[in-house]
């Protein structure tokens, strides 16, 4: 009986230690600088954290606000329509809501000016929305039907792009064709349409950048692919996370940089490699500064470096636990680099 009591006590003590609370990650990470106090909100998915990129501290997926498309439409309307009205029409209106009786200032402006091309484009874009996804039917009952319908829309978009007189609306139709081609797995049509209506050298607005994102997916040369994704990352906040995911960070940095003549594009590529580096990143920062000292991504990476130092120095000092990201390559030895 005595031996049984000792055995049970030992067993219970082991269970206690096995299931006891052991803080780790964000529970122990010391950080005094809040990046939200700076203008880094559009890089929020990449704040230094032990959590998975793209999620906040509550485990919720981050949503990035990007109004470049609305601002482009506002410019199209000679700045006579508010961004809010444009956003409402683009995000909340259905095909049938786009008509002369609409109370939306954006729709009313287009109707008042008898801009049939823009109105017809908006209606067509609404018809395409359902087909801009991989998962149309979880039971795969209508898979072939969906592909056929998307193919019809793809061909229609190509025809409408060719017929449209307004250059901006024409480019929007071409982008719809590219996106539909992507979701149909039709990379040949994607590449052909991009070559006909877009150019990497003439990426002037958000439609160009959206199109470049799909061009990057289709691109077979890995170094060029990385350059395209880096350009999209730099210019389109809402595409940053997916561009970061698709960026081939295991490809040697030099292989990509030797393909670039433009210093700004070099800084964009270096930014991507910098985000993937959870360790010391000083050399990367120096290279970015040398190529584009005004790059807002540089300031963000500097803030990440400060957050790393706070974690590496203060977390062990104040908690006696390892840093939140222990595989950072940091050692507790005195390091002249950060003095």
PDB file of N, CA and C in Angstrom, residues 126-206:
ATOM      1  N   UNK A 126     -19.462  42.907 -62.570  1.00  0.00           N
ATOM      2  CA  UNK A 126     -20.325  42.291 -61.555  1.00  0.00           C
ATOM      3  C   UNK A 126     -20.684  40.858 -61.952  1.00  0.00           C
ATOM      4  N   UNK A 127     -20.898  40.630 -63.231  1.00  0.00           N
ATOM      5  CA  UNK A 127     -21.207  39.278 -63.702  1.00  0.00           C
ATOM      6  C   UNK A 127     -20.021  38.329 -63.532  1.00  0.00           C
ATOM      7  N   UNK A 128     -18.822  38.891 -63.494  1.00  0.00           N
ATOM      8  CA  UNK A 128     -17.614  38.061 -63.389  1.00  0.00           C
ATOM      9  C   UNK A 128     -17.252  37.715 -61.945  1.00  0.00           C
ATOM     10  N   UNK A 129     -17.798  38.439 -60.988  1.00  0.00           N
ATOM     11  CA  UNK A 129     -17.363  38.299 -59.595  1.00  0.00           C
ATOM     12  C   UNK A 129     -17.463  36.868 -59.079  1.00  0.00           C
ATOM     13  N   UNK A 130     -18.534  36.189 -59.401  1.00  0.00           N
ATOM     14  CA  UNK A 130     -18.741  34.823 -58.908  1.00  0.00           C
ATOM     15  C   UNK A 130     -17.657  33.869 -59.392  1.00  0.00           C
ATOM     16  N   UNK A 131     -17.067  34.186 -60.536  1.00  0.00           N
ATOM     17  CA  UNK A 131     -16.126  33.264 -61.170  1.00  0.00           C
ATOM     18  C   UNK A 131     -14.672  33.551 -60.793  1.00  0.00           C
ATOM     19  N   UNK A 132     -14.463  34.521 -59.894  1.00  0.00           N
ATOM     20  CA  UNK A 132     -13.105  34.872 -59.484  1.00  0.00           C
ATOM     21  C   UNK A 132     -12.684  34.090 -58.247  1.00  0.00           C
ATOM     22  N   UNK A 133     -12.776  32.788 -58.320  1.00  0.00           N
ATOM     23  CA  UNK A 133     -12.397  31.934 -57.199  1.00  0.00           C
ATOM     24  C   UNK A 133     -12.148  30.525 -57.706  1.00  0.00           C
ATOM     25  N   UNK A 134     -11.395  29.772 -56.911  1.00  0.00           N
ATOM     26  CA  UNK A 134     -11.141  28.371 -57.256  1.00  0.00           C
ATOM     27  C   UNK A 134     -12.299  27.480 -56.828  1.00  0.00           C
ATOM     28  N   UNK A 135     -12.907  27.792 -55.700  1.00  0.00           N
ATOM     29  CA  UNK A 135     -13.856  26.877 -55.076  1.00  0.00           C
ATOM     30  C   UNK A 135     -15.294  27.302 -55.357  1.00  0.00           C
ATOM     31  N   UNK A 136     -15.748  26.993 -56.554  1.00  0.00           N
ATOM     32  CA  UNK A 136     -17.115  27.351 -56.904  1.00  0.00           C
ATOM     33  C   UNK A 136     -18.121  26.396 -56.268  1.00  0.00           C
ATOM     34  N   UNK A 137     -17.791  25.111 -56.269  1.00  0.00           N
ATOM     35  CA  UNK A 137     -18.715  24.097 -55.776  1.00  0.00           C
ATOM     36  C   UNK A 137     -17.925  23.071 -54.975  1.00  0.00           C
ATOM     37  N   UNK A 138     -18.075  23.057 -53.647  1.00  0.00           N
ATOM     38  CA  UNK A 138     -17.283  22.131 -52.828  1.00  0.00           C
ATOM     39  C   UNK A 138     -17.530  20.667 -53.154  1.00  0.00           C
ATOM     40  N   UNK A 139     -18.674  20.352 -53.769  1.00  0.00           N
ATOM     41  CA  UNK A 139     -18.985  18.961 -54.120  1.00  0.00           C
ATOM     42  C   UNK A 139     -18.601  18.638 -55.558  1.00  0.00           C
ATOM     43  N   UNK A 140     -18.066  19.639 -56.279  1.00  0.00           N
ATOM     44  CA  UNK A 140     -17.595  19.462 -57.657  1.00  0.00           C
ATOM     45  C   UNK A 140     -18.696  18.945 -58.585  1.00  0.00           C
ATOM     46  N   UNK A 141     -19.929  19.343 -58.299  1.00  0.00           N
ATOM     47  CA  UNK A 141     -21.033  18.872 -59.131  1.00  0.00           C
ATOM     48  C   UNK A 141     -21.132  19.655 -60.435  1.00  0.00           C
ATOM     49  N   UNK A 142     -20.743  20.950 -60.379  1.00  0.00           N
ATOM     50  CA  UNK A 142     -20.919  21.809 -61.552  1.00  0.00           C
ATOM     51  C   UNK A 142     -19.593  22.323 -62.090  1.00  0.00           C
ATOM     52  N   UNK A 143     -18.526  21.563 -61.835  1.00  0.00           N
ATOM     53  CA  UNK A 143     -17.191  22.043 -62.186  1.00  0.00           C
ATOM     54  C   UNK A 143     -17.070  22.357 -63.675  1.00  0.00           C
ATOM     55  N   UNK A 144     -17.514  21.448 -64.520  1.00  0.00           N
ATOM     56  CA  UNK A 144     -17.400  21.661 -65.964  1.00  0.00           C
ATOM     57  C   UNK A 144     -18.272  22.820 -66.423  1.00  0.00           C
ATOM     58  N   UNK A 145     -19.432  22.957 -65.805  1.00  0.00           N
ATOM     59  CA  UNK A 145     -20.332  24.058 -66.157  1.00  0.00           C
ATOM     60  C   UNK A 145     -19.695  25.400 -65.833  1.00  0.00           C
ATOM     61  N   UNK A 146     -19.063  25.478 -64.658  1.00  0.00           N
ATOM     62  CA  UNK A 146     -18.416  26.723 -64.240  1.00  0.00           C
ATOM     63  C   UNK A 146     -17.298  27.098 -65.203  1.00  0.00           C
ATOM     64  N   UNK A 147     -16.490  26.127 -65.575  1.00  0.00           N
ATOM     65  CA  UNK A 147     -15.379  26.386 -66.500  1.00  0.00           C
ATOM     66  C   UNK A 147     -15.909  26.887 -67.840  1.00  0.00           C
ATOM     67  N   UNK A 148     -16.980  26.291 -68.311  1.00  0.00           N
ATOM     68  CA  UNK A 148     -17.563  26.719 -69.593  1.00  0.00           C
ATOM     69  C   UNK A 148     -18.078  28.153 -69.510  1.00  0.00           C
ATOM     70  N   UNK A 149     -18.764  28.462 -68.420  1.00  0.00           N
ATOM     71  CA  UNK A 149     -19.294  29.818 -68.261  1.00  0.00           C
ATOM     72  C   UNK A 149     -18.160  30.831 -68.129  1.00  0.00           C
ATOM     73  N   UNK A 150     -17.120  30.440 -67.395  1.00  0.00           N
ATOM     74  CA  UNK A 150     -15.986  31.347 -67.238  1.00  0.00           C
ATOM     75  C   UNK A 150     -15.271  31.553 -68.575  1.00  0.00           C
ATOM     76  N   UNK A 151     -15.208  30.507 -69.371  1.00  0.00           N
ATOM     77  CA  UNK A 151     -14.582  30.615 -70.693  1.00  0.00           C
ATOM     78  C   UNK A 151     -15.352  31.584 -71.579  1.00  0.00           C
ATOM     79  N   UNK A 152     -16.675  31.531 -71.495  1.00  0.00           N
ATOM     80  CA  UNK A 152     -17.509  32.467 -72.269  1.00  0.00           C
ATOM     81  C   UNK A 152     -17.219  33.897 -71.833  1.00  0.00           C
ATOM     82  N   UNK A 153     -17.152  34.113 -70.525  1.00  0.00           N
ATOM     83  CA  UNK A 153     -16.853  35.455 -70.010  1.00  0.00           C
ATOM     84  C   UNK A 153     -15.450  35.898 -70.418  1.00  0.00           C
ATOM     85  N   UNK A 154     -14.503  34.977 -70.389  1.00  0.00           N
ATOM     86  CA  UNK A 154     -13.132  35.285 -70.796  1.00  0.00           C
ATOM     87  C   UNK A 154     -13.097  35.756 -72.246  1.00  0.00           C
ATOM     88  N   UNK A 155     -13.728  35.005 -73.112  1.00  0.00           N
ATOM     89  CA  UNK A 155     -13.742  35.379 -74.531  1.00  0.00           C
ATOM     90  C   UNK A 155     -14.479  36.696 -74.754  1.00  0.00           C
ATOM     91  N   UNK A 156     -15.540  36.903 -73.981  1.00  0.00           N
ATOM     92  CA  UNK A 156     -16.295  38.159 -74.096  1.00  0.00           C
ATOM     93  C   UNK A 156     -15.444  39.341 -73.650  1.00  0.00           C
ATOM     94  N   UNK A 157     -14.702  39.162 -72.560  1.00  0.00           N
ATOM     95  CA  UNK A 157     -13.834  40.232 -72.055  1.00  0.00           C
ATOM     96  C   UNK A 157     -12.773  40.601 -73.087  1.00  0.00           C
ATOM     97  N   UNK A 158     -12.227  39.602 -73.759  1.00  0.00           N
ATOM     98  CA  UNK A 158     -11.208  39.854 -74.785  1.00  0.00           C
ATOM     99  C   UNK A 158     -11.812  40.643 -75.951  1.00  0.00           C
ATOM    100  N   UNK A 159     -13.018  40.261 -76.351  1.00  0.00           N
ATOM    101  CA  UNK A 159     -13.705  40.960 -77.448  1.00  0.00           C
ATOM    102  C   UNK A 159     -14.025  42.399 -77.048  1.00  0.00           C
ATOM    103  N   UNK A 160     -14.545  42.577 -75.833  1.00  0.00           N
ATOM    104  CA  UNK A 160     -14.913  43.917 -75.368  1.00  0.00           C
ATOM    105  C   UNK A 160     -13.687  44.817 -75.212  1.00  0.00           C
ATOM    106  N   UNK A 161     -12.580  44.237 -74.788  1.00  0.00           N
ATOM    107  CA  UNK A 161     -11.345  45.023 -74.672  1.00  0.00           C
ATOM    108  C   UNK A 161     -10.923  45.555 -76.038  1.00  0.00           C
ATOM    109  N   UNK A 162     -11.063  44.724 -77.039  1.00  0.00           N
ATOM    110  CA  UNK A 162     -10.672  45.131 -78.393  1.00  0.00           C
ATOM    111  C   UNK A 162     -11.615  46.192 -78.967  1.00  0.00           C
ATOM    112  N   UNK A 163     -12.891  46.137 -78.582  1.00  0.00           N
ATOM    113  CA  UNK A 163     -13.896  47.051 -79.136  1.00  0.00           C
ATOM    114  C   UNK A 163     -13.979  48.380 -78.393  1.00  0.00           C
ATOM    115  N   UNK A 164     -13.556  48.404 -77.144  1.00  0.00           N
ATOM    116  CA  UNK A 164     -13.731  49.594 -76.307  1.00  0.00           C
ATOM    117  C   UNK A 164     -12.800  50.722 -76.742  1.00  0.00           C
ATOM    118  N   UNK A 165     -13.352  51.922 -76.849  1.00  0.00           N
ATOM    119  CA  UNK A 165     -12.576  53.077 -77.303  1.00  0.00           C
ATOM    120  C   UNK A 165     -11.779  53.724 -76.170  1.00  0.00           C
ATOM    121  N   UNK A 166     -12.392  53.810 -74.995  1.00  0.00           N
ATOM    122  CA  UNK A 166     -11.717  54.454 -73.871  1.00  0.00           C
ATOM    123  C   UNK A 166     -10.564  53.571 -73.382  1.00  0.00           C
ATOM    124  N   UNK A 167      -9.368  54.139 -73.347  1.00  0.00           N
ATOM    125  CA  UNK A 167      -8.169  53.357 -73.020  1.00  0.00           C
ATOM    126  C   UNK A 167      -8.218  52.770 -71.610  1.00  0.00           C
ATOM    127  N   UNK A 168      -8.757  53.541 -70.656  1.00  0.00           N
ATOM    128  CA  UNK A 168      -8.794  53.058 -69.277  1.00  0.00           C
ATOM    129  C   UNK A 168      -9.782  51.907 -69.114  1.00  0.00           C
ATOM    130  N   UNK A 169     -10.952  52.042 -69.722  1.00  0.00           N
ATOM    131  CA  UNK A 169     -11.949  50.972 -69.649  1.00  0.00           C
ATOM    132  C   UNK A 169     -11.447  49.746 -70.409  1.00  0.00           C
ATOM    133  N   UNK A 170     -10.766  49.984 -71.523  1.00  0.00           N
ATOM    134  CA  UNK A 170     -10.194  48.879 -72.301  1.00  0.00           C
ATOM    135  C   UNK A 170      -9.223  48.071 -71.446  1.00  0.00           C
ATOM    136  N   UNK A 171      -8.400  48.779 -70.692  1.00  0.00           N
ATOM    137  CA  UNK A 171      -7.422  48.095 -69.843  1.00  0.00           C
ATOM    138  C   UNK A 171      -8.111  47.312 -68.724  1.00  0.00           C
ATOM    139  N   UNK A 172      -9.203  47.845 -68.225  1.00  0.00           N
ATOM    140  CA  UNK A 172      -9.949  47.136 -67.179  1.00  0.00           C
ATOM    141  C   UNK A 172     -10.560  45.840 -67.728  1.00  0.00           C
ATOM    142  N   UNK A 173     -11.088  45.889 -68.932  1.00  0.00           N
ATOM    143  CA  UNK A 173     -11.607  44.666 -69.556  1.00  0.00           C
ATOM    144  C   UNK A 173     -10.479  43.642 -69.729  1.00  0.00           C
ATOM    145  N   UNK A 174      -9.323  44.131 -70.151  1.00  0.00           N
ATOM    146  CA  UNK A 174      -8.181  43.233 -70.354  1.00  0.00           C
ATOM    147  C   UNK A 174      -7.772  42.572 -69.045  1.00  0.00           C
ATOM    148  N   UNK A 175      -7.819  43.341 -67.959  1.00  0.00           N
ATOM    149  CA  UNK A 175      -7.485  42.747 -66.661  1.00  0.00           C
ATOM    150  C   UNK A 175      -8.491  41.665 -66.272  1.00  0.00           C
ATOM    151  N   UNK A 176      -9.774  41.935 -66.506  1.00  0.00           N
ATOM    152  CA  UNK A 176     -10.787  40.916 -66.209  1.00  0.00           C
ATOM    153  C   UNK A 176     -10.500  39.636 -66.994  1.00  0.00           C
ATOM    154  N   UNK A 177     -10.092  39.797 -68.240  1.00  0.00           N
ATOM    155  CA  UNK A 177      -9.760  38.630 -69.067  1.00  0.00           C
ATOM    156  C   UNK A 177      -8.583  37.864 -68.472  1.00  0.00           C
ATOM    157  N   UNK A 178      -7.581  38.588 -68.014  1.00  0.00           N
ATOM    158  CA  UNK A 178      -6.401  37.953 -67.408  1.00  0.00           C
ATOM    159  C   UNK A 178      -6.783  37.180 -66.157  1.00  0.00           C
ATOM    160  N   UNK A 179      -7.604  37.792 -65.320  1.00  0.00           N
ATOM    161  CA  UNK A 179      -8.000  37.117 -64.077  1.00  0.00           C
ATOM    162  C   UNK A 179      -8.864  35.890 -64.363  1.00  0.00           C
ATOM    163  N   UNK A 180      -9.776  36.004 -65.297  1.00  0.00           N
ATOM    164  CA  UNK A 180     -10.615  34.859 -65.666  1.00  0.00           C
ATOM    165  C   UNK A 180      -9.758  33.736 -66.252  1.00  0.00           C
ATOM    166  N   UNK A 181      -8.781  34.109 -67.060  1.00  0.00           N
ATOM    167  CA  UNK A 181      -7.880  33.109 -67.645  1.00  0.00           C
ATOM    168  C   UNK A 181      -7.105  32.381 -66.550  1.00  0.00           C
ATOM    169  N   UNK A 182      -6.682  33.124 -65.544  1.00  0.00           N
ATOM    170  CA  UNK A 182      -5.952  32.511 -64.431  1.00  0.00           C
ATOM    171  C   UNK A 182      -6.810  31.469 -63.723  1.00  0.00           C
ATOM    172  N   UNK A 183      -8.027  31.839 -63.372  1.00  0.00           N
ATOM    173  CA  UNK A 183      -8.889  30.907 -62.644  1.00  0.00           C
ATOM    174  C   UNK A 183      -9.350  29.743 -63.523  1.00  0.00           C
ATOM    175  N   UNK A 184      -9.236  29.910 -64.825  1.00  0.00           N
ATOM    176  CA  UNK A 184      -9.545  28.806 -65.735  1.00  0.00           C
ATOM    177  C   UNK A 184      -8.317  27.939 -66.009  1.00  0.00           C
ATOM    178  N   UNK A 185      -7.171  28.368 -65.480  1.00  0.00           N
ATOM    179  CA  UNK A 185      -5.938  27.635 -65.735  1.00  0.00           C
ATOM    180  C   UNK A 185      -5.433  27.816 -67.154  1.00  0.00           C
ATOM    181  N   UNK A 186      -5.891  28.866 -67.810  1.00  0.00           N
ATOM    182  CA  UNK A 186      -5.533  29.130 -69.209  1.00  0.00           C
ATOM    183  C   UNK A 186      -4.374  30.133 -69.246  1.00  0.00           C
ATOM    184  N   UNK A 187      -3.180  29.641 -68.985  1.00  0.00           N
ATOM    185  CA  UNK A 187      -2.017  30.522 -68.909  1.00  0.00           C
ATOM    186  C   UNK A 187      -1.628  31.096 -70.273  1.00  0.00           C
ATOM    187  N   UNK A 188      -1.982  30.398 -71.334  1.00  0.00           N
ATOM    188  CA  UNK A 188      -1.672  30.906 -72.667  1.00  0.00           C
ATOM    189  C   UNK A 188      -2.460  32.184 -72.956  1.00  0.00           C
ATOM    190  N   UNK A 189      -3.753  32.166 -72.639  1.00  0.00           N
ATOM    191  CA  UNK A 189      -4.578  33.366 -72.841  1.00  0.00           C
ATOM    192  C   UNK A 189      -4.138  34.485 -71.908  1.00  0.00           C
ATOM    193  N   UNK A 190      -3.752  34.107 -70.697  1.00  0.00           N
ATOM    194  CA  UNK A 190      -3.273  35.105 -69.732  1.00  0.00           C
ATOM    195  C   UNK A 190      -2.053  35.839 -70.286  1.00  0.00           C
ATOM    196  N   UNK A 191      -1.072  35.068 -70.740  1.00  0.00           N
ATOM    197  CA  UNK A 191       0.167  35.665 -71.247  1.00  0.00           C
ATOM    198  C   UNK A 191      -0.087  36.503 -72.501  1.00  0.00           C
ATOM    199  N   UNK A 192      -0.947  36.002 -73.374  1.00  0.00           N
ATOM    200  CA  UNK A 192      -1.241  36.708 -74.625  1.00  0.00           C
ATOM    201  C   UNK A 192      -1.942  38.035 -74.354  1.00  0.00           C
ATOM    202  N   UNK A 193      -2.913  38.021 -73.456  1.00  0.00           N
ATOM    203  CA  UNK A 193      -3.657  39.245 -73.141  1.00  0.00           C
ATOM    204  C   UNK A 193      -2.760  40.257 -72.442  1.00  0.00           C
ATOM    205  N   UNK A 194      -1.923  39.767 -71.540  1.00  0.00           N
ATOM    206  CA  UNK A 194      -1.011  40.689 -70.851  1.00  0.00           C
ATOM    207  C   UNK A 194      -0.074  41.357 -71.861  1.00  0.00           C
ATOM    208  N   UNK A 195       0.486  40.575 -72.755  1.00  0.00           N
ATOM    209  CA  UNK A 195       1.423  41.121 -73.742  1.00  0.00           C
ATOM    210  C   UNK A 195       0.748  42.138 -74.659  1.00  0.00           C
ATOM    211  N   UNK A 196      -0.541  41.951 -74.907  1.00  0.00           N
ATOM    212  CA  UNK A 196      -1.260  42.835 -75.824  1.00  0.00           C
ATOM    213  C   UNK A 196      -1.641  44.168 -75.179  1.00  0.00           C
ATOM    214  N   UNK A 197      -1.976  44.140 -73.888  1.00  0.00           N
ATOM    215  CA  UNK A 197      -2.524  45.346 -73.260  1.00  0.00           C
ATOM    216  C   UNK A 197      -1.676  45.931 -72.130  1.00  0.00           C
ATOM    217  N   UNK A 198      -0.684  45.197 -71.665  1.00  0.00           N
ATOM    218  CA  UNK A 198       0.097  45.662 -70.524  1.00  0.00           C
ATOM    219  C   UNK A 198       1.589  45.559 -70.809  1.00  0.00           C
ATOM    220  N   UNK A 199       2.354  46.218 -69.970  1.00  0.00           N
ATOM    221  CA  UNK A 199       3.811  46.157 -70.074  1.00  0.00           C
ATOM    222  C   UNK A 199       4.406  46.362 -68.690  1.00  0.00           C
ATOM    223  N   UNK A 200       5.394  45.567 -68.356  1.00  0.00           N
ATOM    224  CA  UNK A 200       6.048  45.704 -67.051  1.00  0.00           C
ATOM    225  C   UNK A 200       6.690  47.080 -66.927  1.00  0.00           C
ATOM    226  N   UNK A 201       7.232  47.584 -68.020  1.00  0.00           N
ATOM    227  CA  UNK A 201       7.901  48.887 -68.005  1.00  0.00           C
ATOM    228  C   UNK A 201       6.916  50.042 -67.862  1.00  0.00           C
ATOM    229  N   UNK A 202       5.642  49.801 -68.196  1.00  0.00           N
ATOM    230  CA  UNK A 202       4.640  50.867 -68.113  1.00  0.00           C
ATOM    231  C   UNK A 202       3.576  50.523 -67.072  1.00  0.00           C
ATOM    232  N   UNK A 203       4.018  50.170 -65.895  1.00  0.00           N
ATOM    233  CA  UNK A 203       3.089  49.866 -64.802  1.00  0.00           C
ATOM    234  C   UNK A 203       2.781  51.159 -64.055  1.00  0.00           C
ATOM    235  N   UNK A 204       1.766  51.878 -64.551  1.00  0.00           N
ATOM    236  CA  UNK A 204       1.504  53.227 -64.053  1.00  0.00           C
ATOM    237  C   UNK A 204       0.433  53.304 -62.974  1.00  0.00           C
ATOM    238  N   UNK A 205      -0.500  52.372 -62.954  1.00  0.00           N
ATOM    239  CA  UNK A 205      -1.595  52.461 -61.991  1.00  0.00           C
ATOM    240  C   UNK A 205      -1.911  51.083 -61.419  1.00  0.00           C
ATOM    241  N   UNK A 206      -2.920  51.041 -60.566  1.00  0.00           N
ATOM    242  CA  UNK A 206      -3.226  49.815 -59.838  1.00  0.00           C
ATOM    243  C   UNK A 206      -3.705  48.695 -60.759  1.00  0.00           C
TER     244      UNK A 206
END
